[in-house]
Amino acid sequence: MPSYFAGIDIGSTMTKVVIMDEEIIASIVGPTGPEHRRLADQVMAEALKKADLPFEAIDYIVSTGYGRINVPFADKQITEISCHAKGIAHLFPKARTVIDVGGQDSKGIKIGGNGKPVNFIMNDKCAAGSGRFLDILADALELDIAELGPLSLNAKEPAEISNICTVYAEQEVKTKLVEGVSLPDLVAGIHESLANRIFRMVNRLKVEADVILTGGVAKNIGFVKALSDKLGHETTVPSNPLLTGALGAALLGKDLVEQAMKKGQPLKKQERSLKQVRIL
Amino acid sequence: MSEEQIKEKPKKRRTATKAAASIGPMVKALIGNTLKAKEEGKQKLAFTFIVCSQEEIFRAMDIIPVWTEQFAGICGAKRDSERFLERAESLGLSRSLCTYALCGIGFDQWREELGEMPPDPPWGGQVRPDMMLSSGQILCDPRSKWYQASQQYMPDVPIYNMDMPYPLFNPKQDHRKVWGYYHKYIVQEMRGLITFLEEQTGNKMDYDRLEELVDLTDRTWNLIHETYELRKAHPSPMGTGDAMNTMVPMTFMLATQEAYDFYADLHKELKDKIANKEGIIENERFRLLWGGGLPAWYALQDFNYFNSKGAVFPVETTYRMVAPLDEMDIPKTSDPVEHMAWRWLGFWTFWYDRARQRPGSEPDVERLISYIEDYDIDGVVMHEAFSCRTWHVGLIWQLHQLAKIYKPIPVLSLGKNEKQVKGQRELPSLILESDIIDISSYSEVDTRNKIDAFIETLESVEKSKVV
């Protein structure tokens, strides 16, 4: 009988679920929002439906991300640092640095030769180091967030965005627009500004190749280019850069179950059901 | 938070030692004594700062210290600093300045404006001083400016600013070649302080008493060193959380018999704990070094959170402001003022010789390495307090240098051709970010998320170690 494992990553902006046996058999990415966070059970149910599995079929569930404590049906909670490292080491065994730029925070993770995290750094104090920076500035320019990347590739001379505060940067961008700076130059400048901020943070870790970029912002080709240039390293983006935390969570659950089996002490399935969080 | 808002009462931190648990009432008594002395009006009160090597001088002249950093710390620990910080801001002082200073200036201005203590002052409040004794210690400029700012609201209160330099580290030069000049200068500054105090009190310095107090302080330094060294034991009997309490006699009560007796009791308590194999926690999994930064005084429970994950801090660089006198290699003198100046120089240059022997090292980094080895450390944690650039600006650099010149963990990693090779790696490190007393810079959720991730990192490093 096959064994199934689930990883659920509740980030500040997006919720991600991976269900797997030996391979991923279903995955879901959706906005978190206050309701989704409260209703982690519904997101899970949606993923189970996609996998065509009953809840009881899942052998082990690991939750991760900022909302990991809001998953009452998880067997274990593991931080996003360990989960991202695991997910990336699985997909890219030679990866040594992971840079994850999410909706509200960003982080750098150094991975050791054994595929485990050996050091990390997190920015959670300021929106200017996260995807929120791009969200706000895209709004200011009346652009869809998905347009930013391709648009920036046409830049001739990226504008210099000197303000490191998101609120002031918004004002600066509007002023530059009035001054006649082209949209591609402006957007490329925004990407450089974010890349500089991320670089300053991850540089503390001494970045080593292979470098993998994850998180929603890794989907932005303009940002990826700006950060790669700044790092002086080629960077790789997984096919779905939002899923690596949930994948790592599912894989860590799988490891725990297999290690317990090896020891001859199989993990007992605890009583759990898909229920709503009460604490919020 | 407005002044009227109800304050959230901080939870009491669990302590591992009886000595640490006894500190609260002791600090309360220190503040109470200043209030009582003010009321009685028999002794002069002086605002002053910690670690300025001036305790014996003012104690020999019966002057009661009012430790302004201590009062700001108390406001922070009681989560009652915001109203004083806001007041300082409204006086035109930026929130990015030292928040200890802002808190103190805000409080003093309010007290002066009212002509009495502000409403519900923490532990009775900070009294109006008769004089202010400052020293920038060459590294902390707010100390020199703080009292000048306070003097705007107390123009009749005189200031003596003592300059206390020491030779900066130079990897190519033995500091002993130049420290004689520094010594002369410091002695002059200290004698200047004595003259100032004699003028303020109308009394002459009793040099016999000064000599006794200097000797008492020397003995207390040695005892503290010896006592803290006991924390090397496995399991460690006392952690940094407790040390943030037991620093009180070291910093606020030096040159008193009470301080000496406190460490004698702590020494005995730790010895007993070691004999009974009684650690900070039952199962000590990871031993961490608090490698720098003043703590977030309102969040000392975070040390308990580390403990709940099996991590303890047997050692810290913060507030360990003593060094063993017999290892200092300072010239002997029978003049107590001259000895105090040598002790000052001996303390600040204590790690210079060792740092010169390791290419790329610096005294602060050498101290970290020494503690890592002596206390069998698995990881380093630092705290960056945004408002205190003096103490915190070099922390990241120290970690960089540490990682560059010192890799103590033998590990297996994938080399060329996917073959496993033996190597060495640096200790994991964590930098927490907030402030000493400004709670608006702190997030418990984010801090504990970082701690969780750090513990998982330590676990993974543990697994990859070559046995």
XYZ file of C-alpha atoms in Angstrom:
747
model
C 0.000 0.000 0.000
C 1.540 3.358 -0.997
C 2.314 5.997 1.612
C 1.250 9.595 1.165
C 2.715 12.719 2.675
C 1.546 16.297 2.681
C 3.315 19.587 3.213
C 1.336 22.749 3.830
C 3.139 26.077 3.710
C 1.107 29.004 4.991
C 3.017 32.117 4.044
C 1.980 35.668 4.722
C 0.605 36.085 1.199
C 0.187 32.632 -0.359
C -0.770 29.198 0.912
C 0.853 26.214 -0.751
C 0.083 22.507 -0.419
C 1.987 19.524 -1.817
C 0.766 15.938 -1.623
C 3.214 13.237 -2.645
C 4.106 9.594 -2.531
C 7.437 9.117 -4.297
C 6.616 12.061 -6.558
C 4.346 15.068 -6.295
C 0.830 13.967 -7.102
C -1.001 17.199 -6.354
C -0.156 20.769 -5.480
C -2.089 23.936 -4.819
C -1.076 27.566 -4.600
C -3.615 30.123 -3.473
C -3.787 33.437 -1.675
C -3.585 33.217 2.112
C -5.690 36.112 3.360
C -7.292 36.046 6.782
C -10.007 33.602 5.712
C -7.657 31.142 4.053
C -5.398 31.185 7.047
C -8.315 30.415 9.298
C -9.568 27.808 6.901
C -6.392 25.820 6.259
C -8.672 22.765 6.296
C -10.408 23.944 3.123
C -7.130 24.458 1.265
C -6.070 20.979 2.289
C -9.418 19.542 1.209
C -8.970 21.162 -2.182
C -5.521 19.586 -2.580
C -6.856 16.175 -1.511
C -9.609 16.460 -4.093
C -7.007 17.197 -6.743
C -4.980 14.168 -5.616
C -8.145 12.082 -5.443
C -7.306 10.929 -1.937
C -9.280 10.864 1.308
C -7.780 12.765 4.250
C -7.193 9.491 6.096
C -4.869 8.289 3.340
C -2.226 10.858 4.270
C 0.369 9.258 6.514
C 2.075 12.378 7.748
C 1.452 16.102 7.446
C 4.049 18.785 8.113
C 3.058 22.437 8.247
C 5.487 25.282 7.698
C 5.589 29.018 7.059
C 4.441 31.838 9.299
C 1.001 30.294 9.635
C 2.257 26.839 10.524
C 0.778 26.983 13.988
C -2.665 27.523 12.440
C -2.828 24.004 11.010
C -4.452 21.902 13.712
C -4.352 18.724 11.638
C -0.569 18.813 11.058
C 1.488 16.080 12.711
C 4.500 18.336 13.019
C 5.468 21.958 12.508
C 8.843 22.758 10.972
C 10.138 26.221 10.104
C 10.287 27.372 6.505
C 14.097 27.476 6.704
C 14.420 23.704 7.055
C 11.582 23.054 4.614
C 12.939 25.293 1.865
C 16.395 23.786 2.268
C 14.973 20.283 2.034
C 12.794 21.048 -0.970
C 15.636 22.727 -2.834
C 18.222 20.079 -1.961
C 15.788 17.507 -3.372
C 15.341 19.393 -6.645
C 18.919 20.716 -6.937
C 21.409 18.543 -5.037
C 24.271 20.941 -5.795
C 22.442 23.955 -4.383
C 24.386 25.752 -1.651
C 22.388 28.967 -1.292
C 18.655 29.562 -1.404
C 17.255 33.073 -1.636
C 13.549 33.199 -1.005
C 11.716 36.444 -1.611
C 8.151 36.162 -0.450
C 5.221 38.497 -0.123
C 6.121 39.976 3.256
C 9.610 38.774 4.041
C 12.752 37.438 2.489
C 15.355 34.986 3.609
C 18.697 33.530 2.658
C 19.620 29.954 3.498
C 23.023 28.305 3.221
C 22.796 24.572 2.526
C 25.550 22.193 3.571
C 26.926 19.317 1.557
C 24.403 17.030 3.201
C 21.499 19.084 1.870
C 20.640 20.490 5.288
C 20.518 24.152 6.307
C 23.689 25.349 7.974
C 22.954 29.042 8.302
C 20.209 31.480 7.460
C 19.175 35.078 7.603
C 15.724 36.580 7.544
C 14.351 40.030 6.874
C 10.976 40.545 8.434
C 11.280 44.118 9.574
C 10.653 46.016 6.376
C 8.444 45.609 3.326
C 11.202 47.091 1.156
C 12.970 43.735 1.201
C 9.978 41.711 0.046
C 7.454 41.224 -2.716
C 5.283 43.844 -1.087
C 7.738 46.452 -2.401
C 6.917 45.375 -5.966
C 3.167 45.152 -5.251
C 3.027 48.736 -4.009
C 5.193 50.160 -6.778
C 3.281 48.236 -9.485
C 0.111 49.815 -8.091
C 1.739 53.230 -8.168
C 2.584 52.711 -11.840
C -0.865 51.204 -12.542
C 0.745 48.020 -13.816
C -0.129 44.404 -13.183
C 2.557 42.725 -11.073
C 3.124 40.146 -13.839
C 3.976 42.899 -16.317
C 6.977 44.191 -14.362
C 9.491 41.494 -15.337
C 9.099 41.535 -19.132
C 8.770 45.335 -19.177
C 12.062 45.843 -17.350
C 13.983 43.836 -19.942
C 13.523 46.725 -22.371
C 15.275 49.174 -20.069
C 18.115 51.266 -21.476
C 19.273 52.972 -18.323
C 17.683 51.713 -15.106
C 16.511 54.584 -12.920
C 18.092 54.983 -9.515
C 15.571 54.528 -6.729
C 17.408 55.891 -3.720
C 14.733 55.602 -1.054
C 14.905 52.361 0.863
C 11.525 52.912 2.494
C 8.619 51.539 0.434
C 6.398 54.489 1.220
C 9.008 57.054 0.143
C 10.050 54.927 -2.849
C 6.445 55.079 -4.078
C 6.614 58.866 -4.013
C 10.012 58.832 -5.715
C 8.749 56.575 -8.508
C 5.767 58.859 -9.142
C 8.074 61.885 -9.269
C 10.398 60.175 -11.747
C 7.412 59.275 -13.905
C 6.436 62.935 -14.022
C 10.037 63.815 -14.883
C 9.717 61.629 -17.976
C 11.718 58.553 -17.007
C 10.536 55.669 -19.212
C 8.503 52.876 -17.678
C 11.045 50.130 -18.509
C 13.859 52.179 -16.934
C 11.730 52.861 -13.902
C 10.728 49.242 -13.430
C 14.304 48.040 -13.938
C 15.351 50.564 -11.288
C 12.743 49.186 -8.914
C 14.111 45.679 -9.457
C 17.644 46.873 -8.833
C 16.579 48.590 -5.654
C 14.967 45.395 -4.339
C 17.919 43.300 -5.536
C 20.363 45.604 -3.718
C 18.417 45.214 -0.519
C 18.259 41.446 -0.794
C 21.952 41.342 -1.712
C 22.928 43.309 1.387
C 21.038 40.818 3.518
C 22.219 37.542 1.944
C 25.766 38.777 1.536
C 26.142 38.283 5.276
C 25.910 34.555 4.553
C 28.665 34.571 1.922
C 26.701 33.327 -1.065
C 28.020 30.171 -2.717
C 26.935 28.543 -6.004
C 24.617 26.940 -6.946
C 22.197 29.700 -6.057
C 18.475 28.993 -6.256
C 15.806 31.688 -6.116
C 12.389 30.857 -4.732
C 9.259 32.636 -3.584
C 6.737 34.553 -5.631
C 9.240 37.247 -6.616
C 11.432 34.624 -8.306
C 8.774 34.537 -11.033
C 9.784 38.056 -11.994
C 12.431 37.706 -14.685
C 13.570 41.305 -14.296
C 14.248 40.871 -10.586
C 16.040 37.562 -11.179
C 18.329 39.295 -13.679
C 18.977 42.224 -11.333
C 19.797 39.972 -8.397
C 21.983 37.616 -10.449
C 23.985 40.608 -11.723
C 24.388 41.926 -8.204
C 25.391 38.550 -6.764
C 27.839 37.813 -9.554
C 26.406 34.302 -9.676
C 24.092 32.582 -12.086
C 20.837 31.809 -10.405
C 18.306 29.068 -11.017
C 14.577 29.320 -10.513
C 12.583 26.105 -9.956
C 9.644 25.497 -12.302
C 7.302 26.440 -9.475
C 9.295 28.633 -7.085
C 6.403 28.973 -4.653
C 6.133 25.277 -3.905
C 9.567 24.431 -2.558
C 8.664 25.040 1.096
C 5.586 22.820 0.924
C 7.578 20.217 -1.013
C 10.302 20.268 1.641
C 7.671 19.916 4.358
C 6.206 16.848 2.671
C 9.705 15.385 2.169
C 10.684 15.972 5.796
C 7.482 14.196 6.845
C 8.420 11.325 4.551
C 11.931 11.184 6.086
C 10.503 11.101 9.605
C 8.169 8.237 8.768
C 10.894 6.271 6.978
C 13.439 6.809 9.748
C 10.917 5.625 12.309
C 10.196 2.545 10.198
C 13.929 1.828 9.946
C 14.205 1.935 13.709
C 11.295 -0.461 13.887
C 9.243 2.126 15.747
C 6.636 3.266 13.213
C 5.075 6.620 14.010
C 1.617 6.255 15.425
C -0.976 8.146 13.445
C -2.493 10.650 15.786
C -6.190 11.379 15.910
C -6.699 14.218 13.506
C -9.398 15.614 11.300
C -9.758 18.460 8.867
C -11.029 21.080 11.236
C -10.957 24.837 11.407
C -8.521 26.795 13.467
C -10.093 28.172 16.600
C -7.399 30.543 17.766
C -8.067 33.207 15.186
C 1.045 53.928 23.104
C -0.402 56.965 24.847
C 0.499 57.866 28.405
C -2.911 56.834 29.624
C -2.923 53.457 27.924
C -2.909 50.462 30.180
C 0.458 48.746 30.026
C 0.774 45.067 29.389
C 2.465 43.617 32.442
C 5.530 41.609 31.402
C 5.621 37.994 32.471
C 8.217 37.133 35.086
C 11.202 35.294 33.636
C 12.122 31.935 35.105
C 15.585 31.991 36.635
C 17.868 29.026 37.182
C 19.704 30.432 40.187
C 18.523 31.837 43.495
C 21.054 34.620 43.054
C 19.377 35.828 39.850
C 15.964 35.626 41.490
C 17.178 37.875 44.301
C 18.116 40.706 41.948
C 14.679 42.268 41.521
C 14.347 43.335 45.163
C 18.006 44.376 45.144
C 17.479 46.782 42.246
C 14.312 48.059 43.847
C 16.322 48.740 47.006
C 18.989 50.623 45.009
C 16.336 52.908 43.551
C 14.633 53.154 46.952
C 17.902 54.246 48.542
C 18.262 57.127 46.109
C 14.707 58.272 46.863
C 15.331 58.047 50.606
C 18.674 59.857 50.369
C 17.036 62.632 48.372
C 14.371 63.018 51.016
C 16.881 63.077 53.871
C 19.224 65.437 52.017
C 22.336 64.322 53.927
C 24.278 62.823 51.023
C 24.895 64.129 47.539
C 23.446 62.206 44.604
C 25.187 61.876 41.260
C 23.843 60.734 37.908
C 26.417 58.401 36.413
C 27.133 55.587 33.954
C 28.283 52.019 34.324
C 31.775 50.739 33.483
C 33.628 53.998 33.944
C 36.021 52.895 36.691
C 34.892 55.696 38.967
C 32.952 53.746 41.635
C 35.661 53.712 44.283
C 36.115 57.476 43.961
C 32.506 58.495 44.520
C 31.896 55.804 47.119
C 34.959 56.935 49.085
C 33.356 60.382 49.165
C 29.959 59.048 50.284
C 28.232 60.091 47.097
C 25.207 58.017 46.106
C 25.146 56.979 42.456
C 21.976 57.286 40.404
C 22.546 54.920 37.489
C 20.636 56.483 34.650
C 21.104 53.521 32.282
C 19.690 51.293 34.999
C 16.554 53.358 35.373
C 15.977 53.357 31.600
C 16.472 49.578 31.600
C 13.907 49.216 34.380
C 11.402 51.275 32.382
C 12.062 48.927 29.446
C 11.785 45.752 31.484
C 8.500 46.996 32.953
C 7.358 47.853 29.417
C 6.864 51.412 30.577
C 9.373 53.357 28.504
C 7.125 54.478 25.664
C 5.675 57.534 27.420
C 9.180 58.821 28.237
C 10.468 58.086 24.733
C 7.489 59.939 23.259
C 8.179 62.894 25.497
C 11.838 62.995 24.383
C 10.688 62.876 20.770
C 8.360 65.781 21.403
C 11.396 67.697 22.687
C 12.931 67.303 19.243
C 15.140 64.273 19.857
C 15.100 61.560 17.192
C 13.906 58.052 18.067
C 17.002 56.703 16.355
C 19.205 58.094 19.145
C 20.144 55.960 22.154
C 16.795 54.980 23.674
C 18.318 54.766 27.173
C 19.219 58.440 26.830
C 15.854 59.352 25.336
C 14.011 57.584 28.134
C 16.119 59.313 30.800
C 15.890 62.752 29.223
C 12.129 62.371 28.703
C 11.684 61.377 32.337
C 13.916 64.154 33.696
C 12.243 66.839 31.605
C 8.817 65.679 32.760
C 9.891 65.614 36.412
C 11.384 69.094 36.134
C 8.275 70.432 34.421
C 5.982 69.030 37.114
C 8.278 69.794 40.027
C 7.578 66.253 41.204
C 7.820 62.701 39.856
C 5.749 61.961 36.727
C 2.615 59.886 37.421
C 3.205 56.273 38.468
C 6.991 56.461 38.084
C 8.591 53.015 37.709
C 9.769 51.930 41.176
C 9.390 55.439 42.523
C 11.262 57.182 39.707
C 14.590 58.823 39.063
C 15.541 61.561 41.519
C 16.865 65.003 40.669
C 20.668 64.736 41.050
C 23.108 67.138 42.705
C 25.652 66.537 39.949
C 26.183 64.465 36.804
C 29.326 62.407 36.138
C 29.641 61.276 32.555
C 32.183 59.385 30.508
C 32.000 58.398 26.881
C 34.455 55.515 27.420
C 35.681 56.565 23.927
C 33.067 54.339 22.343
C 29.719 55.719 23.497
C 29.086 59.308 22.509
C 25.501 59.420 23.894
C 27.063 59.175 27.335
C 28.834 62.471 26.765
C 25.817 64.190 25.240
C 23.019 62.746 27.428
C 23.712 64.835 30.520
C 24.348 67.928 28.445
C 20.837 67.501 27.050
C 19.431 66.837 30.539
C 21.178 69.953 31.809
C 18.833 72.051 29.641
C 16.111 71.112 32.126
C 18.377 71.216 35.195
C 20.694 74.142 34.432
C 21.927 74.392 38.027
C 23.216 70.779 38.124
C 26.943 70.653 37.248
C 28.544 68.022 35.002
C 31.968 66.465 35.189
C 32.771 64.701 31.918
C 35.592 62.234 32.316
C 37.524 61.212 29.241
C 38.730 57.604 29.537
C 40.617 56.557 26.410
C 42.569 53.385 25.750
C 44.861 52.472 22.853
C 43.020 51.039 19.887
C 44.090 47.630 18.626
C 46.893 47.594 16.130
C 47.932 44.110 14.949
C 51.446 45.372 14.269
C 52.077 47.195 17.515
C 52.347 46.127 21.132
C 49.926 48.407 22.968
C 52.339 48.587 25.902
C 54.531 50.856 23.824
C 51.941 53.610 24.022
C 49.747 52.868 27.002
C 51.904 54.904 29.360
C 50.658 58.081 27.665
C 47.069 56.928 28.070
C 47.705 56.108 31.689
C 49.011 59.578 32.454
C 45.982 61.128 30.823
C 43.439 58.886 32.598
C 45.071 59.514 35.984
C 44.741 63.231 35.334
C 41.069 62.826 34.458
C 40.444 60.805 37.627
C 42.243 63.321 39.813
C 40.115 65.966 38.114
C 37.022 64.023 39.179
C 38.289 63.915 42.771
C 38.826 67.683 42.750
C 35.356 68.215 41.304
C 33.753 66.014 43.962
C 35.718 67.718 46.736
C 34.338 71.044 45.510
C 30.795 69.711 45.324
C 30.800 68.049 48.726
C 33.116 70.375 50.635
C 34.970 67.270 51.886
C 38.474 66.024 51.198
C 39.115 62.616 49.667
C 40.050 59.958 52.231
C 42.828 58.154 50.360
C 43.066 55.290 52.883
C 39.409 54.541 52.305
C 39.892 54.832 48.569
C 42.705 52.291 48.745
C 40.497 49.875 50.687
C 37.707 50.211 48.140
C 40.097 49.702 45.229
C 41.342 46.522 46.883
C 37.738 45.389 47.446
C 36.949 45.985 43.780
C 40.026 44.039 42.658
C 38.959 41.123 44.809
C 35.399 41.359 43.481
C 36.647 41.320 39.880
C 38.656 38.174 40.508
C 35.756 36.531 42.302
C 33.341 37.340 39.474
C 35.774 35.908 36.942
C 36.204 32.752 38.963
C 32.444 32.427 39.513
C 31.507 32.896 35.869
C 34.168 30.408 34.813
C 32.201 27.777 36.729
C 29.558 28.021 34.025
C 31.844 25.989 31.755
C 30.516 22.871 33.478
C 28.352 20.324 31.660
C 25.475 20.841 32.176
C 25.981 24.555 32.698
C 24.511 25.742 36.005
C 23.694 29.291 34.913
C 22.730 30.944 31.637
C 22.834 34.377 30.066
C 19.224 35.026 31.043
C 20.342 34.855 34.677
C 23.544 36.742 33.913
C 21.401 39.647 32.744
C 20.296 39.760 36.387
C 23.555 38.932 38.103
C 25.238 41.783 36.221
C 23.574 44.159 38.675
C 26.160 44.001 41.483
C 28.966 43.966 38.874
C 27.780 47.144 37.218
C 25.841 49.056 39.862
C 27.354 47.963 43.189
C 31.097 47.621 42.665
C 33.281 48.794 45.542
C 30.726 47.587 48.078
C 30.943 44.573 50.388
C 27.405 43.635 49.265
C 28.632 43.085 45.720
C 31.492 40.882 46.908
C 29.157 38.874 49.143
C 26.663 38.437 46.324
C 29.275 36.768 44.107
C 30.565 34.696 47.013
C 27.021 33.350 47.443
C 26.623 32.831 43.702
C 29.968 31.005 43.607
C 28.766 28.642 46.295
C 25.398 28.152 44.613
C 27.016 27.277 41.286
C 29.476 24.895 42.960
C 26.583 23.104 44.621
C 24.670 22.894 41.359
C 27.697 21.456 39.579
C 28.207 18.889 42.330
C 24.564 17.857 41.934
C 24.795 17.970 38.104
C 21.978 20.474 38.142
C 21.872 22.405 34.883
C 19.855 25.345 33.616
C 17.545 22.791 32.014
C 17.245 19.064 32.331
C 18.460 18.039 28.887
C 21.073 20.411 27.562
C 21.197 19.870 23.778
C 22.939 23.003 22.539
C 25.341 25.401 24.226
C 25.189 28.901 22.820
C 27.307 32.015 23.180
C 25.524 35.346 23.564
C 28.135 36.964 21.395
C 27.190 40.580 21.723
C 24.527 43.164 21.996
C 22.593 44.448 24.941
C 19.420 42.438 25.488
C 15.853 43.477 24.726
C 14.991 44.111 28.369
C 11.253 43.657 27.803
C 11.807 40.256 26.162
C 14.111 38.403 28.534
C 11.620 35.535 28.379
C 13.185 34.726 25.030
C 16.003 33.125 27.006
C 13.420 30.776 28.491
C 12.168 30.113 24.978
C 15.680 29.038 23.947
C 15.736 26.833 27.045
C 12.428 25.232 26.054
C 14.154 24.103 22.849
C 17.052 22.538 24.729
C 19.454 25.462 24.202
C 21.379 27.190 26.982
C 23.796 30.108 27.109
C 26.700 29.252 29.431
C 28.516 32.444 28.478
C 28.066 35.944 27.106
C 30.285 38.852 26.184
C 27.680 41.390 27.260
C 28.064 42.785 30.777
C 31.079 40.640 31.548
C 32.969 43.782 32.324
C 35.714 42.289 34.432
C 38.910 40.385 33.738
C 41.229 38.485 36.077
C 43.724 40.944 37.546
C 46.600 38.451 37.706
C 46.334 37.789 33.944
C 46.422 41.453 33.032
C 50.144 42.142 33.066
C 49.748 45.695 34.335
C 52.435 47.649 36.238
C 52.275 47.552 40.027
C 51.690 50.791 41.910
C 50.803 51.751 45.456
C 48.764 54.753 44.344
C 45.077 53.722 44.180
C 44.211 56.203 41.422
C 47.114 55.029 39.316
C 46.093 51.429 39.902
C 42.518 52.157 38.817
C 43.845 53.653 35.594
C 46.054 50.612 34.931
C 43.152 48.276 35.649
C 41.073 50.215 33.128
C 43.754 49.875 30.479
C 44.335 46.225 31.375
C 40.669 45.429 30.888
C 40.277 47.093 27.498
C 43.487 45.640 26.119
C 42.968 42.220 27.688
C 42.508 40.342 24.359
C 45.075 42.308 22.349
C 48.012 39.898 22.730
C 45.989 36.860 21.707
C 44.412 38.703 18.773
C 47.856 39.671 17.469
C 48.843 36.021 17.357
C 46.008 34.994 14.997
C 46.153 36.600 11.544
C 42.936 38.412 10.707
C 41.741 38.426 14.274
C 40.675 41.349 16.434
C 40.210 41.499 20.204
C 36.412 41.135 20.022
C 36.697 38.157 17.675
C 39.420 36.608 19.798
C 37.179 36.850 22.812
C 34.441 35.000 20.903
C 36.880 32.265 19.873
C 38.179 31.921 23.387
C 34.655 31.545 24.811
C 33.632 29.140 22.019
C 36.504 26.862 22.944
C 36.399 27.238 26.707
C 32.645 26.844 27.043
C 32.208 24.197 24.331
C 29.872 26.298 22.212
C 27.619 25.080 19.363
C 26.371 28.411 18.022
C 26.515 32.169 18.436
C 23.556 34.475 18.993
C 23.777 38.247 18.829
C 21.250 40.990 19.294
C 21.313 44.107 17.185
C 19.632 46.933 19.047
C 18.899 49.607 16.474
C 19.299 52.556 18.818
C 22.707 51.586 20.214
C 25.198 51.884 17.382
C 28.123 52.091 19.800
C 27.830 48.538 21.014
C 26.148 46.984 18.030
C 27.628 48.358 14.856
C 30.473 45.844 14.627
C 28.577 42.678 15.413
C 28.006 41.488 11.856
C 31.625 42.173 11.017
C 32.695 40.112 14.035
C 30.641 37.177 12.769
C 32.165 37.586 9.312
C 35.688 37.549 10.705
C 34.852 34.636 12.949
C 33.582 32.623 9.975
C 36.661 33.615 7.977
C 39.402 32.750 10.433
C 37.834 30.110 12.614
C 36.020 26.971 11.451
C 35.710 24.580 14.343
C 33.190 21.998 13.093
C 34.481 18.974 11.154
C 31.816 17.965 8.623
C 31.290 15.719 5.629
C 30.204 17.402 2.432
C 29.836 16.565 -1.244
C 32.993 17.334 -3.163
C 33.925 16.885 -6.812
C 32.515 13.790 -8.522
C 29.795 13.677 -5.884
C 32.240 12.086 -3.415
C 31.980 12.900 0.267
C 34.939 14.856 1.588
C 35.906 15.899 5.075
C 35.936 19.602 5.733
C 35.372 22.185 8.398
C 32.629 24.736 8.747
C 31.877 27.775 10.826
C 29.550 27.810 13.793
C 25.932 28.656 13.027
C 24.983 32.133 14.084
C 21.802 34.080 14.617
C 21.265 37.809 14.742
C 18.141 38.976 16.511
C 16.948 42.483 15.785
C 15.023 44.896 18.010
C 16.030 47.398 20.667
C 17.120 47.667 24.270
C 13.933 49.346 25.517
C 11.879 50.448 22.493
C 9.313 47.665 22.302
C 7.880 48.986 19.042
C 10.896 47.447 17.296
C 10.178 43.943 18.601
C 7.991 41.147 17.307
C 7.708 38.064 19.477
C 6.353 35.969 16.600
C 9.202 36.884 14.253
C 11.837 36.497 16.946
C 10.623 33.057 17.946
C 10.319 31.989 14.316
C 13.990 32.854 13.926
C 14.855 30.965 17.098
C 12.947 27.893 15.844
C 14.805 28.009 12.534
C 18.118 28.449 14.347
C 17.470 25.407 16.511
C 16.664 23.369 13.394
C 19.936 24.595 11.872
C 21.851 23.489 14.956
C 20.153 20.107 14.717
C 21.150 19.706 11.091
C 24.755 20.749 11.781
C 24.857 18.268 14.629
C 23.815 15.521 12.246
C 26.460 16.406 9.665
C 29.321 16.477 12.166
C 32.117 13.992 11.684
C 32.330 12.056 14.896
